[in-house]
XYZ file of C-alpha atoms in Angstrom:
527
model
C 86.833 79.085 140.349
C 83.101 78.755 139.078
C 81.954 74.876 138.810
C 81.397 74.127 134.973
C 79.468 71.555 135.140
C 76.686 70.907 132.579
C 73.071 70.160 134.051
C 72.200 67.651 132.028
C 68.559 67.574 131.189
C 67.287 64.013 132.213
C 64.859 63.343 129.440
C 62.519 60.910 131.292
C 61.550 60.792 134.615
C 62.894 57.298 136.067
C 58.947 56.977 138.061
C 57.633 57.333 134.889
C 59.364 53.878 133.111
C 57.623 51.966 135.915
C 54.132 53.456 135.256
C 51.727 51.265 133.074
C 51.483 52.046 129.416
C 47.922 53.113 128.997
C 45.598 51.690 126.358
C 43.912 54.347 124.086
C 41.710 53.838 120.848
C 44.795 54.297 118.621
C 47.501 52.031 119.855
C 50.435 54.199 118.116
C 50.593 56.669 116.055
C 53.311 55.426 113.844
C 51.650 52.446 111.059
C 52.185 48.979 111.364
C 52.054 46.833 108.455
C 51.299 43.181 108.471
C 52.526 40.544 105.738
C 48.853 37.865 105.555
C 49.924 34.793 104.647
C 49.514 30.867 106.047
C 49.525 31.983 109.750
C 47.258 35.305 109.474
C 44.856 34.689 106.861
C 41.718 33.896 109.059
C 38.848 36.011 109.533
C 39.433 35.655 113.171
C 43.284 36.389 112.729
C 42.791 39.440 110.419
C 40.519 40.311 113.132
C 42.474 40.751 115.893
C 45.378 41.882 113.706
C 43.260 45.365 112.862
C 42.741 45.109 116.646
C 45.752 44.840 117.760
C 46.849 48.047 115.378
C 47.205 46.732 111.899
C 46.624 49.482 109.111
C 48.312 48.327 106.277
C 48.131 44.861 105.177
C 50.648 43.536 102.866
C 50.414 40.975 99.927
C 54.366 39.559 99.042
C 53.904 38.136 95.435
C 56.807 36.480 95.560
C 55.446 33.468 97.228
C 52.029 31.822 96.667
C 49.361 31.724 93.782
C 47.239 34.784 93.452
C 44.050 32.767 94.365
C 45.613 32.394 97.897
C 46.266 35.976 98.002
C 42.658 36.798 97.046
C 41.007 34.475 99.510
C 42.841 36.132 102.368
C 41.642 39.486 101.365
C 38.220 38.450 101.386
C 38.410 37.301 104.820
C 40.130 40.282 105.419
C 37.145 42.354 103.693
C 35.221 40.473 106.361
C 37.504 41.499 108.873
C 37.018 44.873 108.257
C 33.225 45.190 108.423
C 33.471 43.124 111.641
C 35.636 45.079 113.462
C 35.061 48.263 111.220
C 38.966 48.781 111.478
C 40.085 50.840 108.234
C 42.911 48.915 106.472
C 44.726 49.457 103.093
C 46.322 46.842 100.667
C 49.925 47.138 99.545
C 50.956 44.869 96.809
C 54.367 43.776 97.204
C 56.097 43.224 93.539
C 58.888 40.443 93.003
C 60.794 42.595 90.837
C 64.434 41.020 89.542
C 64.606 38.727 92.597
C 66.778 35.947 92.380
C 65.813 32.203 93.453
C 66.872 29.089 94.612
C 64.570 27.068 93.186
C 63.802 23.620 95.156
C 60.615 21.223 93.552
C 61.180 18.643 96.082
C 60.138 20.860 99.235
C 63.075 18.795 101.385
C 65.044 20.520 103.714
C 68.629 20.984 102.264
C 71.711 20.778 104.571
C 74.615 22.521 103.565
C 78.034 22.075 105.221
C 80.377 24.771 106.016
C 84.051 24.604 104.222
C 82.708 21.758 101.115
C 81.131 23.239 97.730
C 77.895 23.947 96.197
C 77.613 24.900 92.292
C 74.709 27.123 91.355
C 72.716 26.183 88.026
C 69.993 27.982 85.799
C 69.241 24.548 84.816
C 65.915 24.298 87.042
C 65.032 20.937 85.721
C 67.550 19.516 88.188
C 67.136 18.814 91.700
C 68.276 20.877 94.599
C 71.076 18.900 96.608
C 73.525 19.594 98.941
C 75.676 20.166 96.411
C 73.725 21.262 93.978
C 71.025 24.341 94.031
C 68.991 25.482 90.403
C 68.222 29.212 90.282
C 66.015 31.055 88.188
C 68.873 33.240 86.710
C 70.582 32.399 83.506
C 73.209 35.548 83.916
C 74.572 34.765 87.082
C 77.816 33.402 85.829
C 78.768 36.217 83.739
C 77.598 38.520 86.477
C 79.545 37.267 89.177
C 83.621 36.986 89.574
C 85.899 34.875 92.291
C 85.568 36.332 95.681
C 82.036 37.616 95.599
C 79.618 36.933 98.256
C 76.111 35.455 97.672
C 73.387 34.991 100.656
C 70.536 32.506 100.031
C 68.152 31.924 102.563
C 64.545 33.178 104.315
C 66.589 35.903 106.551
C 69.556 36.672 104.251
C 72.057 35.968 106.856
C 71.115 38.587 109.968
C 72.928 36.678 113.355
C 72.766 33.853 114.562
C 71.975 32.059 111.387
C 71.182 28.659 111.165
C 68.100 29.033 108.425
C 70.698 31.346 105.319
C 73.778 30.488 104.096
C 76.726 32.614 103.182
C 78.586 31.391 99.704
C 81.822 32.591 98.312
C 82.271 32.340 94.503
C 85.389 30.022 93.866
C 84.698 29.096 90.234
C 82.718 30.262 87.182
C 82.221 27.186 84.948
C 80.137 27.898 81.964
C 76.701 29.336 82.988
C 77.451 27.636 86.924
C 79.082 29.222 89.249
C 80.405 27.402 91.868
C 81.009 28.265 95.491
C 83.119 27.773 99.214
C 80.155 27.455 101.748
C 81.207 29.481 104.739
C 78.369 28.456 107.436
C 76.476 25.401 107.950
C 72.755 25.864 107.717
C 69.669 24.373 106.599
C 67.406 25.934 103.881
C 63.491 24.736 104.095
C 60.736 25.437 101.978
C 60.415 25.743 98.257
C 61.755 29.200 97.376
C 64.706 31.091 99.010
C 66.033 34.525 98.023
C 69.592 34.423 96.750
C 71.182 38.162 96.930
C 74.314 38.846 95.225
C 76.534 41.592 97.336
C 76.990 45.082 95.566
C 76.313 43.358 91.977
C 74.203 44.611 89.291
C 71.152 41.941 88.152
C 70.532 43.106 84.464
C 66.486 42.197 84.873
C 63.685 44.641 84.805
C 62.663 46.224 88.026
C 59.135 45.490 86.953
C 58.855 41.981 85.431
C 56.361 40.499 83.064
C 55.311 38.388 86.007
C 54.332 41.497 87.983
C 52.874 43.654 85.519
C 50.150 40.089 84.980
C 49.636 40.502 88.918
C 48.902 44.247 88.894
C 46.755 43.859 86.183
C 44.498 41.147 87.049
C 44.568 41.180 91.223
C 45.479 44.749 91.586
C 42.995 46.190 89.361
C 40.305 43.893 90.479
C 41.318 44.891 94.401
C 41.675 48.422 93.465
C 45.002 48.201 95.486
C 46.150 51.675 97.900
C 50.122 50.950 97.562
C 52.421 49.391 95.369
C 55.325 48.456 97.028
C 58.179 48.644 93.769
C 61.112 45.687 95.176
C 64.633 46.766 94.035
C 64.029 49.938 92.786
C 67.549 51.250 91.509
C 66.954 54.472 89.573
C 63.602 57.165 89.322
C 63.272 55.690 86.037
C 62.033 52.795 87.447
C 58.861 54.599 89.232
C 58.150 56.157 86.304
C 58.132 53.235 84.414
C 55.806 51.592 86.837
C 53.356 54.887 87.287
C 53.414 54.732 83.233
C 52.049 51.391 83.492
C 49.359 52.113 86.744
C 48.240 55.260 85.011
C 46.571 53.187 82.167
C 44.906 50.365 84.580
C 41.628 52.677 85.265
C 41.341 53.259 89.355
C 45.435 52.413 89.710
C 46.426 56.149 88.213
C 45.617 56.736 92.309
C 47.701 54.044 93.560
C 50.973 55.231 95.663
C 54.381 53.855 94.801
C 56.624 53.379 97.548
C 59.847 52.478 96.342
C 61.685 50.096 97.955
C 65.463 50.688 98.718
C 67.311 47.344 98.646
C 70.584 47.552 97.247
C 73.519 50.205 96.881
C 72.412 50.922 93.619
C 68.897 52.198 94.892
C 70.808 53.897 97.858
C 73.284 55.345 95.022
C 70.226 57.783 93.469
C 67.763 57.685 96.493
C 67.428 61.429 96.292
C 66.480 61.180 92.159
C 64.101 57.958 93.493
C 62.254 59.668 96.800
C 61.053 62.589 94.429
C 59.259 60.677 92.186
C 58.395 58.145 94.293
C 54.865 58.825 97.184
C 57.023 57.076 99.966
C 60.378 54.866 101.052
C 60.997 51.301 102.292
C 63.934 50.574 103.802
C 64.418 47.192 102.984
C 66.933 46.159 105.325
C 67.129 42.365 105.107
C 68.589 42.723 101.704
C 70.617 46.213 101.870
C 71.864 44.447 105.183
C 73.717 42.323 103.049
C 74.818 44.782 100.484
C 76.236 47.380 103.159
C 78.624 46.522 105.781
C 76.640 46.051 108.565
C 77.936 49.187 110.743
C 76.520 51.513 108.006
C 72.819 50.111 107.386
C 72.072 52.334 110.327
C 73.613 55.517 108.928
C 71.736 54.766 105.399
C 68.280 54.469 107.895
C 68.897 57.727 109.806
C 69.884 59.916 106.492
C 67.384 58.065 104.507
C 64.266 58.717 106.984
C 65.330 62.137 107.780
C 65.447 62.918 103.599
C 61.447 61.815 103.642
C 60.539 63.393 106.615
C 62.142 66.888 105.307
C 60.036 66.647 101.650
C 56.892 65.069 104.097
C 57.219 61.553 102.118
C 56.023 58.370 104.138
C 59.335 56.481 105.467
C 58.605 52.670 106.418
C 61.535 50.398 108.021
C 61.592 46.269 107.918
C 63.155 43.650 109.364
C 62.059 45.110 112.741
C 61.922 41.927 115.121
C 62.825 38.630 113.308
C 63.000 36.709 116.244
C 59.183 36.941 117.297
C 58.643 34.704 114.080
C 59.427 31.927 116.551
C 58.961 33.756 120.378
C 56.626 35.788 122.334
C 58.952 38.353 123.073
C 61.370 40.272 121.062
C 65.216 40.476 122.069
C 66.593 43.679 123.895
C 68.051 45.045 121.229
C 65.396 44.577 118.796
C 62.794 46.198 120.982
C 65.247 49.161 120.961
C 66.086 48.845 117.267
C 61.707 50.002 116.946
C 61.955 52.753 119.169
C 65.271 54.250 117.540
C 63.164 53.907 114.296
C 60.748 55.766 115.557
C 62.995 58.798 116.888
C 64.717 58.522 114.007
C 61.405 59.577 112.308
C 59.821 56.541 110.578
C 56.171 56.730 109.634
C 55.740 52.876 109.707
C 57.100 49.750 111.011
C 56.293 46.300 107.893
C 56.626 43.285 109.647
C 57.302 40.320 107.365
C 57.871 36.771 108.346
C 56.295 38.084 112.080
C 53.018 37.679 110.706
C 53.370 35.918 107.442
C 54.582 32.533 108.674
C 55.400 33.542 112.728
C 53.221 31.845 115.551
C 52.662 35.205 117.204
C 51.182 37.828 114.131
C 48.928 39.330 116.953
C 51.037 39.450 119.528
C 54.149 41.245 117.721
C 51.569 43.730 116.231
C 50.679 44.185 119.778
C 54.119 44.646 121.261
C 55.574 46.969 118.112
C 52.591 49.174 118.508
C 53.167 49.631 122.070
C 56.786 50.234 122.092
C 56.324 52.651 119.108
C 53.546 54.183 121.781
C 56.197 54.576 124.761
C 58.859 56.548 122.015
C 56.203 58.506 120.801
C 56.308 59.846 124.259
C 59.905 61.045 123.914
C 60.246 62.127 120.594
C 61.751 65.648 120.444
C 59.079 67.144 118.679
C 60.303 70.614 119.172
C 63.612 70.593 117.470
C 61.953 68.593 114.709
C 59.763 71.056 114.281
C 62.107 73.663 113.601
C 64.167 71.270 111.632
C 61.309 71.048 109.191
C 60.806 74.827 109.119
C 64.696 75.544 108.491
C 63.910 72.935 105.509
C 61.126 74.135 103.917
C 62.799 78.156 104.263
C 60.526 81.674 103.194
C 58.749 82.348 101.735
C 56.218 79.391 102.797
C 53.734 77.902 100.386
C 50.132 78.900 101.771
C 49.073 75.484 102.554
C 52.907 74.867 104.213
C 52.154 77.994 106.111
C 48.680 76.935 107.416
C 49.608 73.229 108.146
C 52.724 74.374 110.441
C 50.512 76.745 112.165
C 47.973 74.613 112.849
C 50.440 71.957 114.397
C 52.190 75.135 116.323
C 48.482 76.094 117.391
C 47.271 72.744 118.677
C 51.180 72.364 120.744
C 50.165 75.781 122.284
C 46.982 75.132 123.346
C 47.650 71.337 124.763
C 45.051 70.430 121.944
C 43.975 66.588 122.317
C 43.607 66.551 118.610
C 43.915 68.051 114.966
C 40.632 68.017 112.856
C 41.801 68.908 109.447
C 39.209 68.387 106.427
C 40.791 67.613 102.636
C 39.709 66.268 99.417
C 43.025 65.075 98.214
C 44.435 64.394 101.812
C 47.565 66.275 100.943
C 46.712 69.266 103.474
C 46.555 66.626 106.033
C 49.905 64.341 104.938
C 51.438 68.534 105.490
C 50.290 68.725 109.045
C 51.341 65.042 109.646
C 55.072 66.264 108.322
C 55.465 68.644 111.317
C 55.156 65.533 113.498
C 52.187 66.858 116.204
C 52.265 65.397 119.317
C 48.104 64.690 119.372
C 46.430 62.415 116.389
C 44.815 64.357 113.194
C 41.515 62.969 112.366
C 41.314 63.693 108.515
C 38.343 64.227 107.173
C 37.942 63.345 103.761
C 35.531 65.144 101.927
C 34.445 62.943 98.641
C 34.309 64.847 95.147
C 31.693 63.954 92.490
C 33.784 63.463 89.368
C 32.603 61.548 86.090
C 33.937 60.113 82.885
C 30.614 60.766 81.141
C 29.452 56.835 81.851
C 28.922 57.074 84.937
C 28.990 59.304 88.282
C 31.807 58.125 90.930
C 33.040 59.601 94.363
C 36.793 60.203 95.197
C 38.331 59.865 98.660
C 38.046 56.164 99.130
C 41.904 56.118 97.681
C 42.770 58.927 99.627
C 41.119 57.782 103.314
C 43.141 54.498 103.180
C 46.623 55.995 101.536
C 46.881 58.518 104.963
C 46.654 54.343 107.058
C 50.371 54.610 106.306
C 51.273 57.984 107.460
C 52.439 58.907 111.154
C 49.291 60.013 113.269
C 46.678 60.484 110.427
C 43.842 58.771 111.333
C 41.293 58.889 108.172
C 37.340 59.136 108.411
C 35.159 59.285 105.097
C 33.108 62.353 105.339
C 29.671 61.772 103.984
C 29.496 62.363 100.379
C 26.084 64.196 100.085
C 27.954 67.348 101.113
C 29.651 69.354 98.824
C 33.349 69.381 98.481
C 32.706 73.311 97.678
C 31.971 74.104 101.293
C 29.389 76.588 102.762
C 29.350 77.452 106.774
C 26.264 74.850 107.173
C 27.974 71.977 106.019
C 31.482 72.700 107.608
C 29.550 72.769 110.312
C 27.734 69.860 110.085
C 30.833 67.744 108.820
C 33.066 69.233 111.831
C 29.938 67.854 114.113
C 30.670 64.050 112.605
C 34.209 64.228 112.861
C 33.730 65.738 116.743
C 31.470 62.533 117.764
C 33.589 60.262 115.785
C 36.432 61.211 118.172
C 34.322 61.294 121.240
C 33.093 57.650 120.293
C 36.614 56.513 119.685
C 37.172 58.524 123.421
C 40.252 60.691 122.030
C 37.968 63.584 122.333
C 36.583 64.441 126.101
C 34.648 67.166 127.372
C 36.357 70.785 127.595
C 38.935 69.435 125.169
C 40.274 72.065 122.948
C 40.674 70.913 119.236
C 42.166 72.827 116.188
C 40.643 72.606 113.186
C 41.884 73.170 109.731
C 39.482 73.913 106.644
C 38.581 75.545 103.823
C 36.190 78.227 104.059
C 35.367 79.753 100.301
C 39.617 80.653 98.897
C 40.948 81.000 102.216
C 42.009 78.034 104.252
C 41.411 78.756 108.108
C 42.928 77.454 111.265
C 40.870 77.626 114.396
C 40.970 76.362 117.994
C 37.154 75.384 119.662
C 36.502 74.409 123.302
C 34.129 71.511 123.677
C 31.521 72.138 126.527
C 30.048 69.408 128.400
């Protein structure tokens, strides 16, 4: 009788684990984004941040006054020219979060098995036994038996930072609870999550719509990062509001998913919204925790079908206190990068860790090392089988020109756009070489005044898995003739041979516009 057995394919050669990772100009080509706060808010921190592989740096308005927010993006502006490191600014809304509010700033120990009573009355002060919260509706929201999480990490582990409560009693607007683990909250704000309950408070707050307004129209901010967004309503209602702040009518929304209720209409919510964050410290809480990984696989495979940026948190908690991340953490990155994520936000890493350039450092390079592994093929034809015939021309072009550049062993994909959506397209079929997009600035004008586009556009494709932006120089025409194609294919060409991704008898593939027609072509470099 014939042997059955299956050869299985080994998909990495065992030598190959022990070789050294290489360095190379772009450290990964998924995005990492950094929280600045108290320990990465130097010039010299920001610094070696965007060194290290920063692209996307993050401002969390829950915590600190906006004048702290605003000196660490001018050192960050300084940052920039120093290292001339693109980076974009996402502004992080509070949206209906709920708080323990504590004035004193003293460490409160709670003990497991005694109670605590909740209070909206925040002119009291936060005991052991007592904890005011910026809620008045809590009590009528909540019933006997629910769980409520309060702490920095919402209860992930090994927790001795979070507590978990259990409602016993609802007395008048206080609701008291059973403390089920000792711990110690620190600090003057912690997060207080309800599990699986609705929190009748607007997804954009007054609060937020003053910080938009003031420090994200003066900071002409790239991303705004929508907390707790439950229904597409809410995106609407927030691009309703950016679309009358002058510049912000270009901002991106990325909607974050936090709770079931978000995860209940995601589909409704990822097509209005530009991208996805998984926010899994919270929906960690609200799912069981053997399911937050099915939400993260169906979730990032939904954005990577419709070509939508899909960014996962709450990657390696423990580096906010060590040089190294745990086992399963450093696998818990790479799986998000099979899985298909476009970026990695690291919070409390680099907001408050000791190590913000470090964990960039070591995220980067174990996104790097699954990169290398990544089954581009069958996602390629996944995406195909998606987007069905007929093909949209520019769908049509962009999968070509990622085909193309497989074919050939191209070391990169030069593909020039106005609006950078041709290039976010060829990012979507996930090609295994960068894609330097060119952005090639328009002339537009309100009849005051003449003003360039692409700025917006160059630092919105910072978040997107292997685009790698470069500003085209505006004194060509966006309406492009064969002389200066030419002679903006010759800047982005020595702008990837300075940044040594380009070599000599390289083959590149180019996408552009040439007149109506949009053209892919392959060149050979010469010596």
């Amino acid at each position: 009788m014939q042997s059955t057995h299956l050869h299985i394919e080994e998909p990495v050669r065992m030598a190959s684990i022990l070789e050294p990772s290489k360095p190379s100009f772009f450290p990964a080509m998924t995005k990492i984004v950094g929280t600045l706060g108290p320990k990465s808010r130097s010039v010299e921190i920001i610094s070696r941040c965007l060194e290290a592989g920063m692209s996307v740096a993050r401002f969390d308005f829950s915590w600190g006054e906006t004048e702290f927010h605003q000196e660490t993006l001018n050192n960050m502006k300084v940052a920039i020219k120093s290292t001339k490191k693109l980076c974009a600014v996402m502004l992080d809304t509070v949206g209906p979060e709920l708080q323990v509010v504590n004035k004193t700033e003293h460490p409160i120990s709670l003990k497991a098995d005694s109670l605590v009573v909740l209070t909206p009355d925040q002119n009291k002060e936060a005991t052991s036994n007592l904890l005011p919260i910026n809620f008045g509706g809590l009590s009528k929201a909540v019933k006997t038996g629910d769980a409520i999480f309060i702490g920095q990490y919402l209860f992930t582990g090994s927790e001795t930072t979070s507590v978990w409560l259990e409602v016993t009693e609802v007395s008048g607007d206080d609701v008291v609870c059973l403390i089920k683990n000792s711990a110690t909250l620190s600090g003057q704000l912690y997060t207080l999550h309800v599990s699986q309950i609705r929190i009748d408070l607007p997804t954009l707050t007054d609060k937020d719509k003053e910080v938009i307004s003031t420090w994200g129209v003066k900071n002409n901010v790239d991303f705004l990062s929508l907390s707790y967004t439950r229904h597409a309503e809410d995106v609407r209602h927030a691009r309703n509001y950016l679309s009358k702040l002058g510049d912000l009518n270009q901002t991106q929304i990325f909607a974050k998913i936090e709770n079931v209720e978000g995860l209940t209409h995601f589909d409704e919510i990822l097509q209005e919204a530009d991208g996805i964050i998984l926010s899994r410290g919270n929906l960690g809480i609200d799912l069981p925790p053997e399911k937050v990984f099915l939400f993260q696989k169906a979730a990032v495979y939904k954005c990577n079908m419709v070509g939508k940026p899909a960014v996962v948190t709450r990657v390696v908690d423990s580096m906010t206190d060590n040089l190294r991340p745990t086992r399963a953490e450093a696998t818990d990155v790479a799986n998000a990068v099979l899985d298909g994520s476009d970026a990695i936000i690291l919070g409390a890493e680099t907001l408050r860790g000791l190590y913000p350039v470090e964990t960039i450092s070591i995220v980067g390079k174990i996104c790097a090392e699954a990169e290398k592994v990544l089954n581009q093929d069958l996602h390629f034809k996944k995406t195909v089988k998606y987007v069905g015939e007929p093909m949209t021309h520019l769908e049509s072009i962009a999968s070509s020109a990622v085909r193309a550049a497989i074919k050939v062993k191209a070391s990169v994909i030069i593909c020039f756009t106005s609006s950078g959506r041709a290039a976010r397209l060829i990012a979507k079929y996930r090609p295994t070489m960068p894609v330097i997009s060119v952005v090639v600035p328009r002339l537009k004008t309100n009849q005051l005044r003449w003003t360039f586009t692409g700025a917006f556009e160059a630092r919105q494709s910072l978040i997107v898995r292997g685009l790698f932006p470069t500003l085209a120089d505006p004194r060509h025409p966006a309406e492009s003739t064969d002389g200066t194609n030419e002679s903006i294919l010759k800047a982005a060409l020595d702008h990837g041979k300075a940044t040594g991704v380009i070599k000599p008898h390289d083959r590149i593939v180019v996408c552009q516009k040439v007149g109506d027609a949009s053209v892919v072509k392959i060149i050979e470099l010469e010596d």
